Short mmCIF file of C-alpha atoms in Angstrom, two decimals:
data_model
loop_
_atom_site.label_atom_id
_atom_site.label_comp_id
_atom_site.label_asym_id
_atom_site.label_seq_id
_atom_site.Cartn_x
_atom_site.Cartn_y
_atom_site.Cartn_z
CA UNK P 1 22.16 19.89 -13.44
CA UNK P 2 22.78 18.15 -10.01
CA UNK P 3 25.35 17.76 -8.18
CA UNK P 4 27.18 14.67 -6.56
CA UNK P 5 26.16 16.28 -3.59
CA UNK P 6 22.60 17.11 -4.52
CA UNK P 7 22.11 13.45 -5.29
CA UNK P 8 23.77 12.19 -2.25
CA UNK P 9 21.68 14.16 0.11
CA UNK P 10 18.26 13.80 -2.09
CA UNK P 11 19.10 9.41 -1.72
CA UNK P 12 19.75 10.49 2.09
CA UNK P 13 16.21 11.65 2.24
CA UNK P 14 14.23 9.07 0.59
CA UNK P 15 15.76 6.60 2.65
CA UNK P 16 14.61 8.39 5.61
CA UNK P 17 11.59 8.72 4.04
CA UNK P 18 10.84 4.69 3.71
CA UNK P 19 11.01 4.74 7.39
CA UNK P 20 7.24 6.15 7.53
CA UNK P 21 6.20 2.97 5.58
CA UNK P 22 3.12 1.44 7.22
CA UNK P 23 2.98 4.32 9.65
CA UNK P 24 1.82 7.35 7.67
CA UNK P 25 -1.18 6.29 5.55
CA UNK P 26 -2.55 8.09 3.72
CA UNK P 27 -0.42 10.40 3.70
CA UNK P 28 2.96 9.78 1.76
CA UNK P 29 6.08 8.85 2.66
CA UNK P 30 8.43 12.00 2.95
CA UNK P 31 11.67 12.97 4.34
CA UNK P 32 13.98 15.92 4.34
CA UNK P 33 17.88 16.27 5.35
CA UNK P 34 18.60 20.23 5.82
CA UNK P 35 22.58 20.83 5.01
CA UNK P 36 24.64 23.85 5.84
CA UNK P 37 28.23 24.90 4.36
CA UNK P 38 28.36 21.15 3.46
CA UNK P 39 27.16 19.48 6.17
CA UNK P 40 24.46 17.94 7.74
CA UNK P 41 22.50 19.74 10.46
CA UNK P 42 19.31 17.86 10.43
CA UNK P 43 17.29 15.04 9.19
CA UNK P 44 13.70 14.57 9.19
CA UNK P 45 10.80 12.29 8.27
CA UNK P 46 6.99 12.03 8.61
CA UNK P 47 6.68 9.27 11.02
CA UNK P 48 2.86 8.89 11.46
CA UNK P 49 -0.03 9.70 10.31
CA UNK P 50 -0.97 13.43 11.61
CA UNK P 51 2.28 13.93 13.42
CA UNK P 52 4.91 16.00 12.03
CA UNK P 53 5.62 16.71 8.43
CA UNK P 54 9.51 15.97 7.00
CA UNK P 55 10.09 19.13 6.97
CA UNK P 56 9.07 20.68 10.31
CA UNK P 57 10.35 17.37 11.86
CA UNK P 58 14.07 18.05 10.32
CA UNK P 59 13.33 21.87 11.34
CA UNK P 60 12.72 21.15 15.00
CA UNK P 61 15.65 19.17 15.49
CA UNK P 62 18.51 21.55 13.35
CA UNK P 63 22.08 21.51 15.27
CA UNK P 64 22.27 25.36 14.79
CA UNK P 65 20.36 27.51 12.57
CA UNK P 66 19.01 26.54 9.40
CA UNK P 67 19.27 30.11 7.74
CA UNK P 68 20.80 30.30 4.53
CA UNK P 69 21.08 26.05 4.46
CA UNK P 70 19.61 23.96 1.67
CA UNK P 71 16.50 21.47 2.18
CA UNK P 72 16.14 18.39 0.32
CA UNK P 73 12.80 16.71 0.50
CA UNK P 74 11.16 14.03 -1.15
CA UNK P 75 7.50 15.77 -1.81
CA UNK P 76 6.91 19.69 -2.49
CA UNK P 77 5.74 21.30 1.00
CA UNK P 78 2.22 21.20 1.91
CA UNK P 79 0.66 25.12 2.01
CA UNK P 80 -2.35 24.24 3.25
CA UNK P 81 -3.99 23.66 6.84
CA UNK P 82 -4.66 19.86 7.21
CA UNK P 83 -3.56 18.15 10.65
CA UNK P 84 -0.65 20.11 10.20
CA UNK P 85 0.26 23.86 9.25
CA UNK P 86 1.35 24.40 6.15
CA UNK P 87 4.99 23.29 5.34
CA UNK P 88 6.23 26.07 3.51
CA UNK P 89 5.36 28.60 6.32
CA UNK P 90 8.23 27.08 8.35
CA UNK P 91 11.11 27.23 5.75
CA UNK P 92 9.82 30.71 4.82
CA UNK P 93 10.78 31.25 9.19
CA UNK P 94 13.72 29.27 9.24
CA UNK P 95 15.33 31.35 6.59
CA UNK P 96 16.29 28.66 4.30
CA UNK P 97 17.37 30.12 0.99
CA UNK P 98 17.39 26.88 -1.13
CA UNK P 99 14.68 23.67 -1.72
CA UNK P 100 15.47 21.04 -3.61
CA UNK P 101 12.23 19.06 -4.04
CA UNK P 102 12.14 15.31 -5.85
CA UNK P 103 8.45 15.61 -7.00
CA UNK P 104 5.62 17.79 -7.01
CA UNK P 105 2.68 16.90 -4.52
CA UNK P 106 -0.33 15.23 -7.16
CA UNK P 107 -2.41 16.32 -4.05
CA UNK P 108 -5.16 18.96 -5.71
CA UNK P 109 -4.78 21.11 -2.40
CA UNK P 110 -0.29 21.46 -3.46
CA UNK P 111 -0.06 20.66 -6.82
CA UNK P 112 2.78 23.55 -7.50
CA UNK P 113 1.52 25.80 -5.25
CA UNK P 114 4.10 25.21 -2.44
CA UNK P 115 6.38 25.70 -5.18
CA UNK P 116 5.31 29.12 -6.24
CA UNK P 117 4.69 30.12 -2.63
CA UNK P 118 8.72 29.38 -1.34
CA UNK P 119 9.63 31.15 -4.93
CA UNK P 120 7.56 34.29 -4.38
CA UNK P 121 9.41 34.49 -1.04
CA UNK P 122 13.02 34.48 -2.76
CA UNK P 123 13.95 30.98 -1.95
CA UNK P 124 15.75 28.76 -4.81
CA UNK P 125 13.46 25.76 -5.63
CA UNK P 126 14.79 23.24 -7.61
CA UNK P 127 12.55 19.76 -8.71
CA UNK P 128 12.84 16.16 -10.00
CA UNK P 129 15.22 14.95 -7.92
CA UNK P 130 15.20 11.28 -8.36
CA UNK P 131 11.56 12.17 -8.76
CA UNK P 132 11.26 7.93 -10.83
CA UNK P 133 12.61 6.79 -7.53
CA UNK P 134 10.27 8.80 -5.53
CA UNK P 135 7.31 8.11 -7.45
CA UNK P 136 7.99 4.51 -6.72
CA UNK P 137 8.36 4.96 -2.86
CA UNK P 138 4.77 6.73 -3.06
CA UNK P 139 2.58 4.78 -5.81
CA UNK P 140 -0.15 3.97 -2.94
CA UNK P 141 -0.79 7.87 -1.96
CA UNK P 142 -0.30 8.70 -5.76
CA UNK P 143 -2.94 6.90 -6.73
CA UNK P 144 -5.07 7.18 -3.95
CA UNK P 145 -4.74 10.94 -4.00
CA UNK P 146 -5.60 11.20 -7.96
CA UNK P 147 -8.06 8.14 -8.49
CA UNK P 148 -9.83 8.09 -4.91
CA UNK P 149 -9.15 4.00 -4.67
CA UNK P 150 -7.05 2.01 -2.96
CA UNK P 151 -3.69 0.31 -4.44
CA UNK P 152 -4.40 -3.33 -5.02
CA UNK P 153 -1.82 -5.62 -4.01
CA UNK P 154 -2.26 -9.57 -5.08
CA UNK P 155 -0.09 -12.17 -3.09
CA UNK P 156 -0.13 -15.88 -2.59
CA UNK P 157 2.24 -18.83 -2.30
CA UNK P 158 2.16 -22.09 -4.70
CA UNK P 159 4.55 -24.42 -5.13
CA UNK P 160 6.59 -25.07 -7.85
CA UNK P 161 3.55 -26.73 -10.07
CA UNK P 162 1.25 -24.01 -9.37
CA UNK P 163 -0.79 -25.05 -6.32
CA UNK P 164 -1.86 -23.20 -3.60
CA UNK P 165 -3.04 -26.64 -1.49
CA UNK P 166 -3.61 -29.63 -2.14
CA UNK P 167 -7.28 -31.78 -3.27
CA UNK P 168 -7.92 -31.98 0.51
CA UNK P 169 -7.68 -28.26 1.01
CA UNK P 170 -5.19 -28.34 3.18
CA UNK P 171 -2.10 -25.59 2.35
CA UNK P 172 -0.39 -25.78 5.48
CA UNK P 173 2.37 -24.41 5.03
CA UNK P 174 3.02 -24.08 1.28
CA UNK P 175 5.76 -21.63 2.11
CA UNK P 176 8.14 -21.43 4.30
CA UNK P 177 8.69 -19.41 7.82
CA UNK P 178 10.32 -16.92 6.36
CA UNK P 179 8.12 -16.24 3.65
CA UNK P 180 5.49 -16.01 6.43
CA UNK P 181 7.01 -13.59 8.19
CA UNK P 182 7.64 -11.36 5.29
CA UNK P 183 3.63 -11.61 4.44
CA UNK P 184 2.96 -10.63 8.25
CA UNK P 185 5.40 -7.55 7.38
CA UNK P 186 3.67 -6.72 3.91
CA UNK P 187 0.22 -6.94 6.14
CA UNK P 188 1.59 -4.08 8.06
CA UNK P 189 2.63 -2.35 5.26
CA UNK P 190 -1.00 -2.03 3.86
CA UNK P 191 -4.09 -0.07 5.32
CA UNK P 192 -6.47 -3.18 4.49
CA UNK P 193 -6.05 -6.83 4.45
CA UNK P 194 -8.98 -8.64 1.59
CA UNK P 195 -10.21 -11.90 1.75
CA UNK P 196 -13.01 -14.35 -0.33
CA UNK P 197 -15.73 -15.71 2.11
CA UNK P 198 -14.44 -19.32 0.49
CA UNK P 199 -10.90 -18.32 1.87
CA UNK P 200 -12.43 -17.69 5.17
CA UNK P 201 -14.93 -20.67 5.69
CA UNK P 202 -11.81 -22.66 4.33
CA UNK P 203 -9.00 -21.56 6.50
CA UNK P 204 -10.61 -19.62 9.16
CA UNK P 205 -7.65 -16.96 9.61
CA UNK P 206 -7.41 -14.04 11.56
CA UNK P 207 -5.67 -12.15 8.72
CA UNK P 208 -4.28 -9.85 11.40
CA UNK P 209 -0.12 -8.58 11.39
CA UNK P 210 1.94 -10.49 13.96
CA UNK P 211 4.86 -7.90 12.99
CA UNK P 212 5.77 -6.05 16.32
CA UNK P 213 5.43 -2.33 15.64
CA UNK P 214 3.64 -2.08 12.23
CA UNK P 215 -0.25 -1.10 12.75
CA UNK P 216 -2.98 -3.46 12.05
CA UNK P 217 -4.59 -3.90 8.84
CA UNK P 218 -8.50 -3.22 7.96
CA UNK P 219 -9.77 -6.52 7.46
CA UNK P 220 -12.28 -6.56 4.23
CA UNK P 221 -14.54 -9.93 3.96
CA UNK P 222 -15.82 -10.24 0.14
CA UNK P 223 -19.06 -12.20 1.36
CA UNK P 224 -22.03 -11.91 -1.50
CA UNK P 225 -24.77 -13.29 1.21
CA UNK P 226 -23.08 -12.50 4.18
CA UNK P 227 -22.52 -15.82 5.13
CA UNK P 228 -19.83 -15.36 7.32
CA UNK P 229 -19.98 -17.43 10.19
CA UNK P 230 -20.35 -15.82 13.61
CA UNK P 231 -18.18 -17.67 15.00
CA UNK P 232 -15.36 -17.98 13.05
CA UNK P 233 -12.09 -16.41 14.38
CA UNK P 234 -12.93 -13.04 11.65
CA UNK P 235 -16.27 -12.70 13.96
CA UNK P 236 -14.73 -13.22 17.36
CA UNK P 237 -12.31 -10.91 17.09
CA UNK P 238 -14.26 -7.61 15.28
CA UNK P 239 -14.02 -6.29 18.19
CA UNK P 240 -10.33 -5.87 18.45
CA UNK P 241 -9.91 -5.79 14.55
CA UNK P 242 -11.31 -3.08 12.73
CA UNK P 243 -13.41 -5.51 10.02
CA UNK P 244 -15.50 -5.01 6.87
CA UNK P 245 -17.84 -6.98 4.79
CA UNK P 246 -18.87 -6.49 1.50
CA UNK P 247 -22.23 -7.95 0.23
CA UNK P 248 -24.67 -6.95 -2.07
CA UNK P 249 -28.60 -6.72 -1.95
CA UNK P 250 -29.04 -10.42 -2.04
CA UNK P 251 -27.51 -10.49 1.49
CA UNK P 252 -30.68 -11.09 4.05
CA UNK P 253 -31.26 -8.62 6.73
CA UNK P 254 -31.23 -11.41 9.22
CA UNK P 255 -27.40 -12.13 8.87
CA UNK P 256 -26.19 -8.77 8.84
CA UNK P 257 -28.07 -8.36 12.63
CA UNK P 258 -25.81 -10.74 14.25
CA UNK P 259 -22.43 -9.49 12.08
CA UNK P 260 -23.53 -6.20 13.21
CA UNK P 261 -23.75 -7.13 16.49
CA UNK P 262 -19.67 -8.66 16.56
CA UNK P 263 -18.68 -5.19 15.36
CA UNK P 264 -18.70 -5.92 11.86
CA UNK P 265 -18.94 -3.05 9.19
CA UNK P 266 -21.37 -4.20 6.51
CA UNK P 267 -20.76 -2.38 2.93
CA UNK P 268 -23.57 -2.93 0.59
CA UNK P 269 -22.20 -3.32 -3.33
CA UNK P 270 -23.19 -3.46 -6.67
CA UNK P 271 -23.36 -7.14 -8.13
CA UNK P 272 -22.30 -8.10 -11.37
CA UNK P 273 -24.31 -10.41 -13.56
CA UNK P 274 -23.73 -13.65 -11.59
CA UNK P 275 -24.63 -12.00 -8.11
CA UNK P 276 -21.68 -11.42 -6.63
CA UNK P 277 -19.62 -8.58 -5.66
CA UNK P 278 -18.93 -5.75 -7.96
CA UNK P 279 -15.30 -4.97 -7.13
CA UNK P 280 -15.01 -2.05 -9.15
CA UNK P 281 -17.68 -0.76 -6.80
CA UNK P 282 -15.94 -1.90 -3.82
CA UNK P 283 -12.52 -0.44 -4.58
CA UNK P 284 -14.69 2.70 -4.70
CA UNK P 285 -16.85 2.33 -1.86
CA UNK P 286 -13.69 1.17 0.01
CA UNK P 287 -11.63 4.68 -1.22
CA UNK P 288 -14.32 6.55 0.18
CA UNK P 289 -13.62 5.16 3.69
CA UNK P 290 -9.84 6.61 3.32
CA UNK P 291 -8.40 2.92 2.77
CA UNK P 292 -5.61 3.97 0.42
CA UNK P 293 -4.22 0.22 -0.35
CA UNK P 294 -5.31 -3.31 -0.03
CA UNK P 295 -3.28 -6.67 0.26
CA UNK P 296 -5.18 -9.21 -1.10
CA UNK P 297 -4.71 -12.84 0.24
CA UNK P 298 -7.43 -14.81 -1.84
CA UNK P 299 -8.40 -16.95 -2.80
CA UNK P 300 -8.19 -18.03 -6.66
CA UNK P 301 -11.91 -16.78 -7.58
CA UNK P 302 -11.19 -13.06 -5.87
CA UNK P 303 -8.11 -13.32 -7.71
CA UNK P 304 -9.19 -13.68 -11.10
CA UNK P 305 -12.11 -11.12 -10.62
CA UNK P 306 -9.46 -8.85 -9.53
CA UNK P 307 -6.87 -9.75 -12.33
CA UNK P 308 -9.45 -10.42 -15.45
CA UNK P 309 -11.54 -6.62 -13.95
CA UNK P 310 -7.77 -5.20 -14.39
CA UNK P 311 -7.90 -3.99 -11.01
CA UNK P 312 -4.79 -5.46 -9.29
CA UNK P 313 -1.58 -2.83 -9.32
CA UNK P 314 0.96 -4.77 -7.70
CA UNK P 315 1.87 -9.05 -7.25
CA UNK P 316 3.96 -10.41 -4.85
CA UNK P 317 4.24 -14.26 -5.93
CA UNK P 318 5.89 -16.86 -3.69
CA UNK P 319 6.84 -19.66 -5.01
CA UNK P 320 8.19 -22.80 -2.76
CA UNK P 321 10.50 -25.78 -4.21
CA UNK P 322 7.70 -28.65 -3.38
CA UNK P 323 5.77 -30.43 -6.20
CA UNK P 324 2.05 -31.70 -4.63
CA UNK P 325 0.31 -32.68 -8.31
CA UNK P 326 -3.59 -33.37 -8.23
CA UNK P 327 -6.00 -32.43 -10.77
CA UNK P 328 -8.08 -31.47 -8.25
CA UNK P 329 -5.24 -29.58 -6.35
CA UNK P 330 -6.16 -25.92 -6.68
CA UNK P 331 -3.88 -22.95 -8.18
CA UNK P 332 -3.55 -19.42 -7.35
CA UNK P 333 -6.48 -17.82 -10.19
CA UNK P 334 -9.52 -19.68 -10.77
CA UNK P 335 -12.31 -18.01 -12.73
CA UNK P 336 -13.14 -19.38 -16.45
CA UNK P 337 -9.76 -18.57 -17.81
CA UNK P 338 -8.78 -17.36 -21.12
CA UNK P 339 -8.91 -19.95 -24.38
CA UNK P 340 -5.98 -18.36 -25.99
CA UNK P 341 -2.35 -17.81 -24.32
CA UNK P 342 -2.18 -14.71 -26.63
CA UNK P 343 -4.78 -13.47 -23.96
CA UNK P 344 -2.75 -13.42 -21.42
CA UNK P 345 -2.62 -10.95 -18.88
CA UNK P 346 1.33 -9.89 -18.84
CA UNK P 347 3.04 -9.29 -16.27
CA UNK P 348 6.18 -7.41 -15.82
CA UNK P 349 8.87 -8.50 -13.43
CA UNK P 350 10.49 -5.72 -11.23
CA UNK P 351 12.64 -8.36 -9.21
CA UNK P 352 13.19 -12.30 -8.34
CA UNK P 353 14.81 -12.90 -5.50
CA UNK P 354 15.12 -15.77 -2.20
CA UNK P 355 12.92 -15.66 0.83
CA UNK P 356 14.37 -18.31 2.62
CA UNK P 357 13.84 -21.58 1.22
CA UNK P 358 11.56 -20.33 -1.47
CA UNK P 359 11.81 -17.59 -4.75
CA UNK P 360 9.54 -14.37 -4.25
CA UNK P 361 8.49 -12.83 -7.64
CA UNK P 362 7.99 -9.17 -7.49
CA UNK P 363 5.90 -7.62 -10.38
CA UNK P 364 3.57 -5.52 -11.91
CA UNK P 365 0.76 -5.96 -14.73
CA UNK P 366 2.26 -4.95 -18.07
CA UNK P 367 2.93 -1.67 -18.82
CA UNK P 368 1.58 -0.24 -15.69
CA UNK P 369 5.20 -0.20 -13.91
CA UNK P 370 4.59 2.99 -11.20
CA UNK P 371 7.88 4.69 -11.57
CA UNK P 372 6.58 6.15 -15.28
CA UNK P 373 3.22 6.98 -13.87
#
């Protein structure tokens, strides 16, 4: 059915599309390359949030006129009024006679419809262009759009014998600089950035992105009582980082006063049986703000709530070539654990690859690869 060609210019436009990563939130990632009498007369992408679409970006910046040229984009049109007009108004103008579309938009307010509208106007639509690879590129807004919750991303760095610091608490640095810098860029990659209160009184970290040019993350505290000191570094600098904590009814009115007065957000939650946090609830509560995806950094009680509650989507595992031992040394998921290894929560691995001195495993729980989705 496709073409060398087709494919060429469809892997043209997700590329371009990747660009928007970190920028456009949450909307999706989307690009479009317009090509005339085989060639190239304009490339476009959605570069940040409420700016221009793909398509009227590669529209605005055509080399001649687009009539009777193809469009490939990543995402059916929008054909609806948002911050933007509708999408398929502008190829209907431009005179383009043929779309080729990798995947139809799961957004309620598209769903087809952009489809329909550029066929009822005569123009050739074809779909599911690399639509797996697509679907990959965009499994935060996918789910986001369809489930209302953010995608939950789980990283942390051990060393070889799974600990994440040793029986003094101290962890720095378990992994290298490289692997640092690659979390600052995954923090900018993210809308919010989650964190245990033990994490915090523990390390006192700004969880902030030192990346030049990617935007700062939402920082989300996971604090039962509120405890969170007001002057740890979290506190200090509300102000200049947008920050949330989540506590539930148990938290006194007293303590959220003074967090309120550093600029904190305060989100009261459900609580499960042993008091704290209900994180089902939160990943709900926290959808309803429009936080489409979360990077959790810890620590190993968060993480096992969030693994054992089936609520993490995504695992970025780094794991550096240093051996620290300790029974009392901690490791990456705490919780009560499972009795049987036939229990286990599965993962599968989507790559393994270096990050400087140490091994970054990629993966996914189980079954739940995005790309089939």
């Amino acid at each position: 059915m496709w073409s060398n060609e087709d494919v060429q210019y469809m892997k043209m436009a997700v590329s371009l599309a990747g660009k928007g990563a970190g920028h456009v939130s949450p909307n999706p990632m989307v690009g479009a390359v317009i090509v005339k009498d085989g060639r190239v007369i304009s490339r476009g992408w959605h570069k940040v949030f409420g700016g221009l679409h793909a398509e009227t970006d590669a529209l605005a910046s055509c080399t001649e006129s687009p009539a009777g040229a193809t469009m490939y984009v990543t995402l059916e049109p929008c054909c609806h009024y948002g911050k933007q007009p509708p999408c398929t108004s502008a190829i209907i103008k431009a005179g383009i006679s043929r779309v080729v579309v990798g995947m139809t938009d799961p957004n309620p307010l598209v769903s087809g419809k952009g489809i329909s509208i550029l066929r009822e106007h005569g123009i050739e639509v074809c779909t599911g262009l690399l639509e797996k690879e697509i679907r990959y590129q965009n499994r935060l807004f996918i789910k986001y759009i369809t489930q209302h919750r953010p995608w939950t991303v789980l990283k942390w760095a051990m060393t070889l014998d799974g600990r994440i610091a040793a029986a003094s608490g101290d962890s720095r640095w378990v992994s290298c600089e490289e692997s640092r810098h690659y979390v600052h860029t995954l923090r900018g990659r993210y809308m919010g950035i989650m964190a245990g209160i033990g994490t915090v009184l523990a390390d006192n970290p700004m969880l902030n992105c030192r990346t030049d040019g990617m935007r700062q993350p939402v920082r989300i505290i996971v604090d039962s009582h509120a405890s969170l000191p007001e002057d740890s570094a979290i506190a200090r600098t509300a102000g200049k980082y947008r920050t949330v904590l989540a506590h539930t009814t148990d938290a006194m009115q007293e303590r959220l006063e003074p967090l309120h007065s550093c600029g904190i957000e305060t989100v009261e939650c459900a609580a499960t049986e042993n008091g704290m946090v209900d994180l089902d609830d939160l990943m709900s509560r926290l959808g309803a703000m429009g936080i489409d995806s979360v990077l959790v950094e810890g620590g190993a009680e968060l993480d096992w709530s969030l693994v054992s509650g089936g609520l993490a989507d995504e695992y970025y595992i780094f794991a550096a070539p240093k051996i620290i031992g300790g029974k009392a040394s901690k490791g990456p998921v705490g919780g009560s654990g499972l009795d049987r290894m036939a229990d286990a929560f599965c993962l599968d691995i989507e790559s393994v690859t270096t990050s400087g001195e140490d091994i970054l495993i990629h993966c996914f729980p189980k079954g739940r690869y995005p790309a089939g989705t």
